Short mmCIF file of C-alpha atoms in Angstrom, two decimals:
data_model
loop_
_atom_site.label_atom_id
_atom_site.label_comp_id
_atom_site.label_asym_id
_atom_site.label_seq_id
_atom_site.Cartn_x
_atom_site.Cartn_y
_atom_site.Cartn_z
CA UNK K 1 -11.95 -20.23 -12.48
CA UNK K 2 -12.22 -20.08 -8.44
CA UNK K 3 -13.76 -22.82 -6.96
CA UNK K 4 -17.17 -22.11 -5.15
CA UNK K 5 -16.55 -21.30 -1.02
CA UNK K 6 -17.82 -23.79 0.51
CA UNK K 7 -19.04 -22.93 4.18
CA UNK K 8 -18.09 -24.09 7.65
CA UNK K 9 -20.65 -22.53 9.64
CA UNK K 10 -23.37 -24.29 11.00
CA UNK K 11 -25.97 -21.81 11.09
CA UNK K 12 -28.42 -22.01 8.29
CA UNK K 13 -27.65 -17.74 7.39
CA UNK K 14 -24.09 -16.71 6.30
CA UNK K 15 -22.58 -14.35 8.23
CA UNK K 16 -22.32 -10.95 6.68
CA UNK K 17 -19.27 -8.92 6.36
CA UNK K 18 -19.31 -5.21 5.56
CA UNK K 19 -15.81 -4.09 4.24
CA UNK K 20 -15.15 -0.07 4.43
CA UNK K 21 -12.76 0.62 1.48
CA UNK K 22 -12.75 -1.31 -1.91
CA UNK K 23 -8.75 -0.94 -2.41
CA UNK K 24 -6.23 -3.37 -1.58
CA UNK K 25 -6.94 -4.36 2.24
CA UNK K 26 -10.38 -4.23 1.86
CA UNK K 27 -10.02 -6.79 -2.07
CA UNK K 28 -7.79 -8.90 0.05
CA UNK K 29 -10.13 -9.27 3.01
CA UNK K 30 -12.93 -9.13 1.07
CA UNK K 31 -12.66 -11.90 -1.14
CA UNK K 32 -10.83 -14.33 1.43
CA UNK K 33 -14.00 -13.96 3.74
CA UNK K 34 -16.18 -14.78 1.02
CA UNK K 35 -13.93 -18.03 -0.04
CA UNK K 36 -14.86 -19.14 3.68
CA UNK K 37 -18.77 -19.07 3.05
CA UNK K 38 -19.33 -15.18 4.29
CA UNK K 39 -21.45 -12.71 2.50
CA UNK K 40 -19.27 -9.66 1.70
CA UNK K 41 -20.12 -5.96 0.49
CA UNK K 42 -17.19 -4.07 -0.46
CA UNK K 43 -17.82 0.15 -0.21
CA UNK K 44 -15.61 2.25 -1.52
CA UNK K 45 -15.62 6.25 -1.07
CA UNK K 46 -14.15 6.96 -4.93
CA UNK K 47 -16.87 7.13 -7.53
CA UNK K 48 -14.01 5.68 -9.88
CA UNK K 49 -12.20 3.03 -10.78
CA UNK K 50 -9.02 3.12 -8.32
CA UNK K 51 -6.04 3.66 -9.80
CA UNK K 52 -2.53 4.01 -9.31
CA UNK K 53 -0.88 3.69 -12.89
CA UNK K 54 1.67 1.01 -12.23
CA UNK K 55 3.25 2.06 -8.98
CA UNK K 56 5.58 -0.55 -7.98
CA UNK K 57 5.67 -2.55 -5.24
CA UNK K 58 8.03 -5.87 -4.24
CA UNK K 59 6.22 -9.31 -4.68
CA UNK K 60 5.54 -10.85 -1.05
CA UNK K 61 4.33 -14.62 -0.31
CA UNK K 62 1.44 -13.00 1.47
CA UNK K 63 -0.24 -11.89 -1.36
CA UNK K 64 0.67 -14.66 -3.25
CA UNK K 65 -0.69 -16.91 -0.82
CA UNK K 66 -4.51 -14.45 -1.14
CA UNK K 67 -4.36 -15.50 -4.93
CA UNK K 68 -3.96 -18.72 -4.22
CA UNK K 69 -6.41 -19.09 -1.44
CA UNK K 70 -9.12 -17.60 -3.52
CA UNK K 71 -8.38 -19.53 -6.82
CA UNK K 72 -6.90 -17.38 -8.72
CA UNK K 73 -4.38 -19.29 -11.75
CA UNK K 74 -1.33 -18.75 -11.07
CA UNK K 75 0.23 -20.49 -13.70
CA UNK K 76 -1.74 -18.63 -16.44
CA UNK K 77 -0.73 -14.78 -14.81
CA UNK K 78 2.51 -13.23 -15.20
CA UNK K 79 2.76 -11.57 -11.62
CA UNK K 80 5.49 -9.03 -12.30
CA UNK K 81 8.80 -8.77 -13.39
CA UNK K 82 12.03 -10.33 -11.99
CA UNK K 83 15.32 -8.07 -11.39
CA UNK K 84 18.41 -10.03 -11.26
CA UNK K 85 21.00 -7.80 -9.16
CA UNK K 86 20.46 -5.13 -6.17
CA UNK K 87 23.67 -2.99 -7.37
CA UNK K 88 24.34 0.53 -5.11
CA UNK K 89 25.61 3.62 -6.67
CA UNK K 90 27.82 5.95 -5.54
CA UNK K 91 26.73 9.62 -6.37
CA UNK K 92 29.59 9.91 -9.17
CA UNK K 93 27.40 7.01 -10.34
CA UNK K 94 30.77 3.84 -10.13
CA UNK K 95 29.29 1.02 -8.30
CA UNK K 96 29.88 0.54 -4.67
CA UNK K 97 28.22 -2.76 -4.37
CA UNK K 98 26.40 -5.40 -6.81
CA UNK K 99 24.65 -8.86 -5.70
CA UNK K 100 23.01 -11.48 -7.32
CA UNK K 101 20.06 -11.05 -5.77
CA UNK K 102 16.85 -12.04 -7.89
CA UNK K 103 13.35 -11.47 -6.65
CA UNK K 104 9.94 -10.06 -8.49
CA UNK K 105 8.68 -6.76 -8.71
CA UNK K 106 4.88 -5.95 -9.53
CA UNK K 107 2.69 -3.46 -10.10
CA UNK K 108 -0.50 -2.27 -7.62
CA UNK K 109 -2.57 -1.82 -10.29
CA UNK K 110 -1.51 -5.47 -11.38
CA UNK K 111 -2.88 -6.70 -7.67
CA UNK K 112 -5.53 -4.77 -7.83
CA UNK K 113 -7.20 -5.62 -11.10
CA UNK K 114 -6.90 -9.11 -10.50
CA UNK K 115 -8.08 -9.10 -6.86
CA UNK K 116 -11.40 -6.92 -8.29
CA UNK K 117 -11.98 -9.47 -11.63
CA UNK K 118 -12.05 -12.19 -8.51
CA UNK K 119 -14.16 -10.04 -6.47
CA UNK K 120 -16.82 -9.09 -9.41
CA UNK K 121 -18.96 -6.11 -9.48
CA UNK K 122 -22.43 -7.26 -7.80
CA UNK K 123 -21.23 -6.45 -4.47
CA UNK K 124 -18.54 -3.95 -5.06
CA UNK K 125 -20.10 -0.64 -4.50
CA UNK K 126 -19.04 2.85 -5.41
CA UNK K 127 -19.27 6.38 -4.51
CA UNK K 128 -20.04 4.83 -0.53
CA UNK K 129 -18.63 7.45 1.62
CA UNK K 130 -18.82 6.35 5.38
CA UNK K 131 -20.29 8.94 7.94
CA UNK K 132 -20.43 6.91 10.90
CA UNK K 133 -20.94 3.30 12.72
CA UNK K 134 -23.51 1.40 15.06
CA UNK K 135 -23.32 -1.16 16.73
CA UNK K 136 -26.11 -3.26 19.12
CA UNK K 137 -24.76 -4.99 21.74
CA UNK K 138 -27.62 -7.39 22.02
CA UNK K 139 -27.42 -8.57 18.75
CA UNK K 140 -23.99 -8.23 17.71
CA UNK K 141 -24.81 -6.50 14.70
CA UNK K 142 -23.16 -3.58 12.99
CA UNK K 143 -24.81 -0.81 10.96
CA UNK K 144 -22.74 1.83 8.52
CA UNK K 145 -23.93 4.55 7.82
CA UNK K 146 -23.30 6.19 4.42
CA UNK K 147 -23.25 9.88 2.88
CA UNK K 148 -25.73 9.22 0.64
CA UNK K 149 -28.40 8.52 3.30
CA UNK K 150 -28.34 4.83 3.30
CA UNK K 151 -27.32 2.19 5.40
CA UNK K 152 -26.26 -1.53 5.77
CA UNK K 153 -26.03 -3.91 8.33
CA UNK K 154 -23.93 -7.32 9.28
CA UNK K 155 -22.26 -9.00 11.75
CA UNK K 156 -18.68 -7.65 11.24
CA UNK K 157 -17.24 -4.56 9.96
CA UNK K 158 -13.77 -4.39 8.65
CA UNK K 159 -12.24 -0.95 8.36
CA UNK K 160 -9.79 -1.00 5.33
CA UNK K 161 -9.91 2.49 4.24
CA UNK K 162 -6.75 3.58 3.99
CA UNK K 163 -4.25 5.74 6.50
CA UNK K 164 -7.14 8.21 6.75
CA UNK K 165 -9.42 5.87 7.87
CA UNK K 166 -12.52 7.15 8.76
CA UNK K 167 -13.47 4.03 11.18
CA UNK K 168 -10.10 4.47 13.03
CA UNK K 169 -11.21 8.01 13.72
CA UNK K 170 -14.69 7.22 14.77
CA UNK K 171 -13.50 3.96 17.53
CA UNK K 172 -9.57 5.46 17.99
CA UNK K 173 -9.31 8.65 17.57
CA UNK K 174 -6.35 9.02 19.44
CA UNK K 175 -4.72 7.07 16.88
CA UNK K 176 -3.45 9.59 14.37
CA UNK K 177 -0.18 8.71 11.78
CA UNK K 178 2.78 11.14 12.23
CA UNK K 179 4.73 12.68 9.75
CA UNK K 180 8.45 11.23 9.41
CA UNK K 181 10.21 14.17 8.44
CA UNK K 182 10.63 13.48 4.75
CA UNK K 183 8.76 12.03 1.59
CA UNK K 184 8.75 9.86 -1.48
CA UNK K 185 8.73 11.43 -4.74
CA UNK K 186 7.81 8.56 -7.41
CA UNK K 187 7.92 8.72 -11.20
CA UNK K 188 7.26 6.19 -13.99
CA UNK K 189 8.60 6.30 -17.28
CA UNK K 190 8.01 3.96 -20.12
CA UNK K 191 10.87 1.22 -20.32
CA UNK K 192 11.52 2.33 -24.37
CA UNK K 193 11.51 6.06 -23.13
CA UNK K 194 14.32 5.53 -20.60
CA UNK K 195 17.44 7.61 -21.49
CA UNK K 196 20.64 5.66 -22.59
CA UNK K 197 22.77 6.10 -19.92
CA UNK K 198 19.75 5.22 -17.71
CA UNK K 199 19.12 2.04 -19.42
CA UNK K 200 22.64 1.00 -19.25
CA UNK K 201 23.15 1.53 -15.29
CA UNK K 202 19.33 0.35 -14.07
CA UNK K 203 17.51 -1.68 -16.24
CA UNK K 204 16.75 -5.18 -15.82
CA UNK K 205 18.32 -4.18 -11.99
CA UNK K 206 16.96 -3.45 -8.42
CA UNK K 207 19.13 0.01 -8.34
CA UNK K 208 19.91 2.39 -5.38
CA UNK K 209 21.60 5.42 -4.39
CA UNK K 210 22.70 7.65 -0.84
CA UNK K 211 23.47 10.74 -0.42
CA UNK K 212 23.10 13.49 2.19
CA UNK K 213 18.94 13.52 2.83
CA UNK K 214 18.81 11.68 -0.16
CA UNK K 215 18.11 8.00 -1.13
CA UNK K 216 16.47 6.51 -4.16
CA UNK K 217 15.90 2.95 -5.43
CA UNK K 218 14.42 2.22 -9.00
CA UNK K 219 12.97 -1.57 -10.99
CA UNK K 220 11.05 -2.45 -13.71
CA UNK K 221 7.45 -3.05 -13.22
CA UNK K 222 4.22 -4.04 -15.37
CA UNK K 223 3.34 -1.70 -17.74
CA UNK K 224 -0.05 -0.41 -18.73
CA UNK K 225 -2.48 -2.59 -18.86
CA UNK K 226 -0.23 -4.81 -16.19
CA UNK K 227 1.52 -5.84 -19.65
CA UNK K 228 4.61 -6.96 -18.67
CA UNK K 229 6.80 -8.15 -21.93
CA UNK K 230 9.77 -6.59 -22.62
CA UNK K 231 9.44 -3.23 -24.26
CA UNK K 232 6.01 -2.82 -22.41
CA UNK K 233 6.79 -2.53 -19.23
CA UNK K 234 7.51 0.85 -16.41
CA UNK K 235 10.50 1.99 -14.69
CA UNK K 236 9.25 2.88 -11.47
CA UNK K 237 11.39 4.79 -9.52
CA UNK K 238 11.23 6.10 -5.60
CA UNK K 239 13.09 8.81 -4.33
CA UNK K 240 13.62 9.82 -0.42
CA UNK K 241 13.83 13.06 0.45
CA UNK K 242 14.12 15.36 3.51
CA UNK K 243 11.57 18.00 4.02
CA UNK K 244 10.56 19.89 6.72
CA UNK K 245 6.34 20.55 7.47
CA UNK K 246 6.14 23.50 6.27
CA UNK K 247 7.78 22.84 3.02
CA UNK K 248 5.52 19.26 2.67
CA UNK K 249 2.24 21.37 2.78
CA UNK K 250 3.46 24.16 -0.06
CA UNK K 251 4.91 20.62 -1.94
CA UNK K 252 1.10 18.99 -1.33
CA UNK K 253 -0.82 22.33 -2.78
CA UNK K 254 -1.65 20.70 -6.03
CA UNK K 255 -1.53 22.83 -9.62
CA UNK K 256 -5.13 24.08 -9.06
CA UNK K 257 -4.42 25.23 -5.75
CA UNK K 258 -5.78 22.15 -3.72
CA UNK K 259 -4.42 21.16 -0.50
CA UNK K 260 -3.82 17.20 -0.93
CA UNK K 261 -2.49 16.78 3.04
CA UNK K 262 0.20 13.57 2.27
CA UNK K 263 -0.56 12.29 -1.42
CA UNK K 264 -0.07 14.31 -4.51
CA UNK K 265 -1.64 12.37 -7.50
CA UNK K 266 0.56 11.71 -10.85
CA UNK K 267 0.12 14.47 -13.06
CA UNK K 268 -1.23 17.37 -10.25
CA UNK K 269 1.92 18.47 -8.93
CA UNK K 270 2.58 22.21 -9.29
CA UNK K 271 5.15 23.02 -12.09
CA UNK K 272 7.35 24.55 -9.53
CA UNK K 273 7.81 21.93 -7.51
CA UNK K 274 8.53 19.53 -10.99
CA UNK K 275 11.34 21.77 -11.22
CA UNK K 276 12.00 21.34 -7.75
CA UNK K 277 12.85 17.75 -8.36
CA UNK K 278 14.97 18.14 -11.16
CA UNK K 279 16.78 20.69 -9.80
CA UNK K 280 18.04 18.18 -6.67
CA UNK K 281 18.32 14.95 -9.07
CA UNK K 282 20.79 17.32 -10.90
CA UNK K 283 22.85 18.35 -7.41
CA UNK K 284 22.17 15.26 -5.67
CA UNK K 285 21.78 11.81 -8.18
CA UNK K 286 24.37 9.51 -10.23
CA UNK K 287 23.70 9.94 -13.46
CA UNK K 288 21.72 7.10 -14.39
CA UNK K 289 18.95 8.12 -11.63
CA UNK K 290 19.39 11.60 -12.65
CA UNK K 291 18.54 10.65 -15.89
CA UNK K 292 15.72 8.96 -15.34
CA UNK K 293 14.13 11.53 -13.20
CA UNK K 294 14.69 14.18 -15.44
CA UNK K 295 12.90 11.92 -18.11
CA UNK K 296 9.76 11.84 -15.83
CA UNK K 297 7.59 14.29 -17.00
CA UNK K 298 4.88 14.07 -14.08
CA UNK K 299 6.29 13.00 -10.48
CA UNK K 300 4.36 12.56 -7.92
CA UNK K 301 4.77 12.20 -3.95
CA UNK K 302 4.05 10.63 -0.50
CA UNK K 303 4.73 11.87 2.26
CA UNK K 304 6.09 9.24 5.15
CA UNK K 305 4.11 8.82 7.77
CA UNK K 306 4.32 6.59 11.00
CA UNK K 307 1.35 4.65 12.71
CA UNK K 308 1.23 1.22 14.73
CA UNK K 309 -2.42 1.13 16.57
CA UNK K 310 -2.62 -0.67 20.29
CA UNK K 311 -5.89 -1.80 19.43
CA UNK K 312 -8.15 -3.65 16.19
CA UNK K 313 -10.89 -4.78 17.49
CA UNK K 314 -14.28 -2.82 19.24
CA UNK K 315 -16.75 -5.04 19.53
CA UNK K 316 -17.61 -6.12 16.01
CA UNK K 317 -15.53 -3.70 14.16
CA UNK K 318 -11.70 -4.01 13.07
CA UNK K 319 -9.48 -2.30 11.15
CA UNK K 320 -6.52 -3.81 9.19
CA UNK K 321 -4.23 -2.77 6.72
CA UNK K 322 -3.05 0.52 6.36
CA UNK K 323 -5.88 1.49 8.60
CA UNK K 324 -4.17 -0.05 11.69
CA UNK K 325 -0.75 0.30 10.99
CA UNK K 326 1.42 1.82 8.44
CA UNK K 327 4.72 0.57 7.89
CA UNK K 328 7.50 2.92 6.09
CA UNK K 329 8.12 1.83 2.29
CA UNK K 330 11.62 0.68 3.42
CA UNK K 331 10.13 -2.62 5.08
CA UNK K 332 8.27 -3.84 1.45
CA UNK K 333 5.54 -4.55 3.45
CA UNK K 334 2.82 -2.27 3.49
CA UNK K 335 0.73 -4.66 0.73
CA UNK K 336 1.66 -7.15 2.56
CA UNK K 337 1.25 -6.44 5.88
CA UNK K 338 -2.72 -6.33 4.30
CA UNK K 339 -2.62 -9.48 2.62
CA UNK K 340 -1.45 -10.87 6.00
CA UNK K 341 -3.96 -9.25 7.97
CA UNK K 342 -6.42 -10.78 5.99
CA UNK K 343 -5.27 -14.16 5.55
CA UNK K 344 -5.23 -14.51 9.51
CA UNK K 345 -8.45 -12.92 9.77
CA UNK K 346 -10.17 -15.68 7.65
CA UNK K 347 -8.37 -18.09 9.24
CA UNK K 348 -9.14 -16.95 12.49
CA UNK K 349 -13.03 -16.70 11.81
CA UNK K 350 -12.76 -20.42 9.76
CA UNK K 351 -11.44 -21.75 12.92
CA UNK K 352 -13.98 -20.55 15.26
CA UNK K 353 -17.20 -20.14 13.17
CA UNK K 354 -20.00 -19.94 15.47
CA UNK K 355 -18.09 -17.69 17.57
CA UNK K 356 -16.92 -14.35 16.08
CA UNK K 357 -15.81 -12.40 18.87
CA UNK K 358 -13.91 -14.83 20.19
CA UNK K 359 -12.33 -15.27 16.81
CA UNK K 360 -11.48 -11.39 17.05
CA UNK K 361 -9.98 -11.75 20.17
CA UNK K 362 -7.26 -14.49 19.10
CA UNK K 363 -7.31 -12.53 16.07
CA UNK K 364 -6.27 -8.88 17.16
CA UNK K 365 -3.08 -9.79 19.70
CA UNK K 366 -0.58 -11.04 16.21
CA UNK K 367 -1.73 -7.95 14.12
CA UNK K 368 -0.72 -5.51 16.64
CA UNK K 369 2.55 -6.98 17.03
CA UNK K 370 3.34 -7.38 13.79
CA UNK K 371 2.25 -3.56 13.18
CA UNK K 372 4.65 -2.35 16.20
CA UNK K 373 7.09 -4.58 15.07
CA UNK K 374 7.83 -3.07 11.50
CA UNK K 375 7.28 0.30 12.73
CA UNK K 376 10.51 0.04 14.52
CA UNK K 377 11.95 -1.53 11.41
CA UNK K 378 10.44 1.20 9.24
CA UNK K 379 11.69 3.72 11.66
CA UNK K 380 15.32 2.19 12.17
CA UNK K 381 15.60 1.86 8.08
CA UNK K 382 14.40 5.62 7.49
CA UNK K 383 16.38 6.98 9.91
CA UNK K 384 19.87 5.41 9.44
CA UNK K 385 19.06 6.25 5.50
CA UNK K 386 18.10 9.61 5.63
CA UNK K 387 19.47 11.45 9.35
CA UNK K 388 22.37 8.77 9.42
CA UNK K 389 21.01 7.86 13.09
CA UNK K 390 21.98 4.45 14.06
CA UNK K 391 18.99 1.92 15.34
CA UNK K 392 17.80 2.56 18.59
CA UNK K 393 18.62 0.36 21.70
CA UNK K 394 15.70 -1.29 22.80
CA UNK K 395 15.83 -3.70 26.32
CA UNK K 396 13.32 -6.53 26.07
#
């Protein structure tokens, strides 16, 4: 069980925090401000339970470090599941490389579900789709303003909604993610489901593969219901791929004929494009990832995009996570980059907590480095992998 947040502040009312965007950045910022003696509304845009069915994602100390912060057991989770080697395939599928290399890989929906059960449902509110922000000057207080007519007000507003972020476009509109010039095209398939000569080259590995436009890595993650014994568990596989603009918006025109911008959903993808894939794992794969891609029978994409904001903070509204900056999946450290924005966020508002914008302000400088700075690693790792460019030359 957590232990109770006890508060520093000094004031006899807790300071309220209004969190836009009940997914990862906003769980991890949400429940971290509320450890440190802050009221905290979480709103979320979906009407439903979020969901992303498993999709994996490599185990940082950041996030770590929220569980532990907030009281979550450790020692009575399972928080993934470990892969021993990182072992790179040639496309004839011998082995150019192979290191003992062990490390954990999890699941989102794994974070997720725990971060919510820590959160709870009382202030964890649904169908909230943001139209717009206030804010008084005089007071310091901030008002959001929802679709559904209503409103709510506090004295800090953290936008975590996502890289569409509807309070980025309201305070920095200028601020708009770019597309990369190619996308991730993701599959999961049941660990007792994976194909023989699939199993034998990838499982219980950290697996990858180059070729020309091409490169794919595969692990095991949690399976459903973040189950993770063996037998239970999901190969998760991601899969780079070049792809011009116009061919990314016929790729993101889901089965029904909806245009889904840069995320196509498991299980909407047009049965051409399913084809698509299997066509290029057959030209382009080893066998053991061609295998397992042809065993997926719903893929589903992302396109790559690039963003690393110059500013957080406007007056009593920030933004964090993905919202601010988003890293390229090469750096590991998109969840993490949240959990980290968070964690310095509380600490920053802990430290100084009579004074909030002055807390922002020694907040905002570290956030915005660290976003720049793994947007050049993003954009170094993408491009040597993909366009075989080397890293750019950068003075200073």
């Amino acid at each position: 069980m957590a232990k109770q947040p006890v508060s520093p502040f000094t004031t006899q009312v807790r300071p309220r925090a209004l969190v836009i965007g009940g997914s990862l950045g906003g769980l991890f910022a949400g429940n971290l401000l509320r450890h440190i003696g802050w009221d905290v509304d979480i709103f979320e845009r979906s009407a439903h339970d979020l969901d992303s069915r498993g999709g994996g994602i490599v185990l940082q100390p950041d996030v770590v470090e929220v569980f532990r912060r907030t009281g979550i057991n450790l020692d009575e989770m399972a928080l993934g599941v470990p892969s021993v080697h990182r072992t790179v395939f040639q496309p004839d599928g011998s082995i150019r490389s192979k290191q003992y290399a062990p490390q954990m890989q999890t699941s989102w929906s794994l974070i997720y579900t725990t971060l919510r059960s820590a959160f709870g449902d009382d202030h964890y509110h649904q169908d909230k789709a943001l139209t717009h922000v206030d804010q008084d000057q005089d007071t310091g207080k901030v008002t959001a303003h929802f679709a559904d007519g209503t409103c709510e007000t506090g004295d800090l507003l953290i936008g975590a909604d996502g890289g569409n972020s509807a309070v980025r476009q309201q305070f920095w509109p200028q601020q708009i993610p770019t597309y990369a010039g190619y996308l991730a095209w993701r599959g999961l398939v049941h660990e007792n489901d994976m194909p023989s000569i699939a199993r034998d080259a990838l499982h219980g590995d950290f697996g990858f593969a180059n070729n020309t436009g091409s490169h794919i890595l595969g692990y095991l993650v949690p399976g459903d219901n973040n189950d993770v014994r063996p037998g239970h568990r999901l190969y998760n596989w991601v899969w780079y791929r070049v792809e011009n603009t116009e061919q990314l918006a016929k790729i993101m025109t889901d089965r029904n004929g909806r245009q889904r911008g840069y995320s196509m959903p498991e299980g909407m993808l047009a049965d051409q494009w399913v084809d698509y894939v299997y066509k290029d794992a057959r030209e382009l794969l080893p066998p053991g990832f061609r295998a397992i891609v042809e065993a997926t029978p719903q893929p589903f994409a992302q396109a790559i995009r690039d963003l690393a904001s110059d500013q957080m903070v406007n007056g009593r509204v920030v933004i964090l996570g993905d919202a601010a900056a988003i890293p390229r999946p090469h750096t590991a450290a998109s969840t993490s980059k949240a959990a980290s924005n968070a964690l310095d966020l509380a600490d920053a508002l802990s430290n100084s907590p009579d004074d909030i914008d002055s807390a922002l302000r020694q907040w905002e400088p570290r956030q915005i480095m660290l976003g720049k700075a793994l947007r050049r690693q993003g954009t170094d790792t993408g491009n040597y992998l993909l366009f075989h460019r080397p890293p750019e030359t950068r003075i200073g």
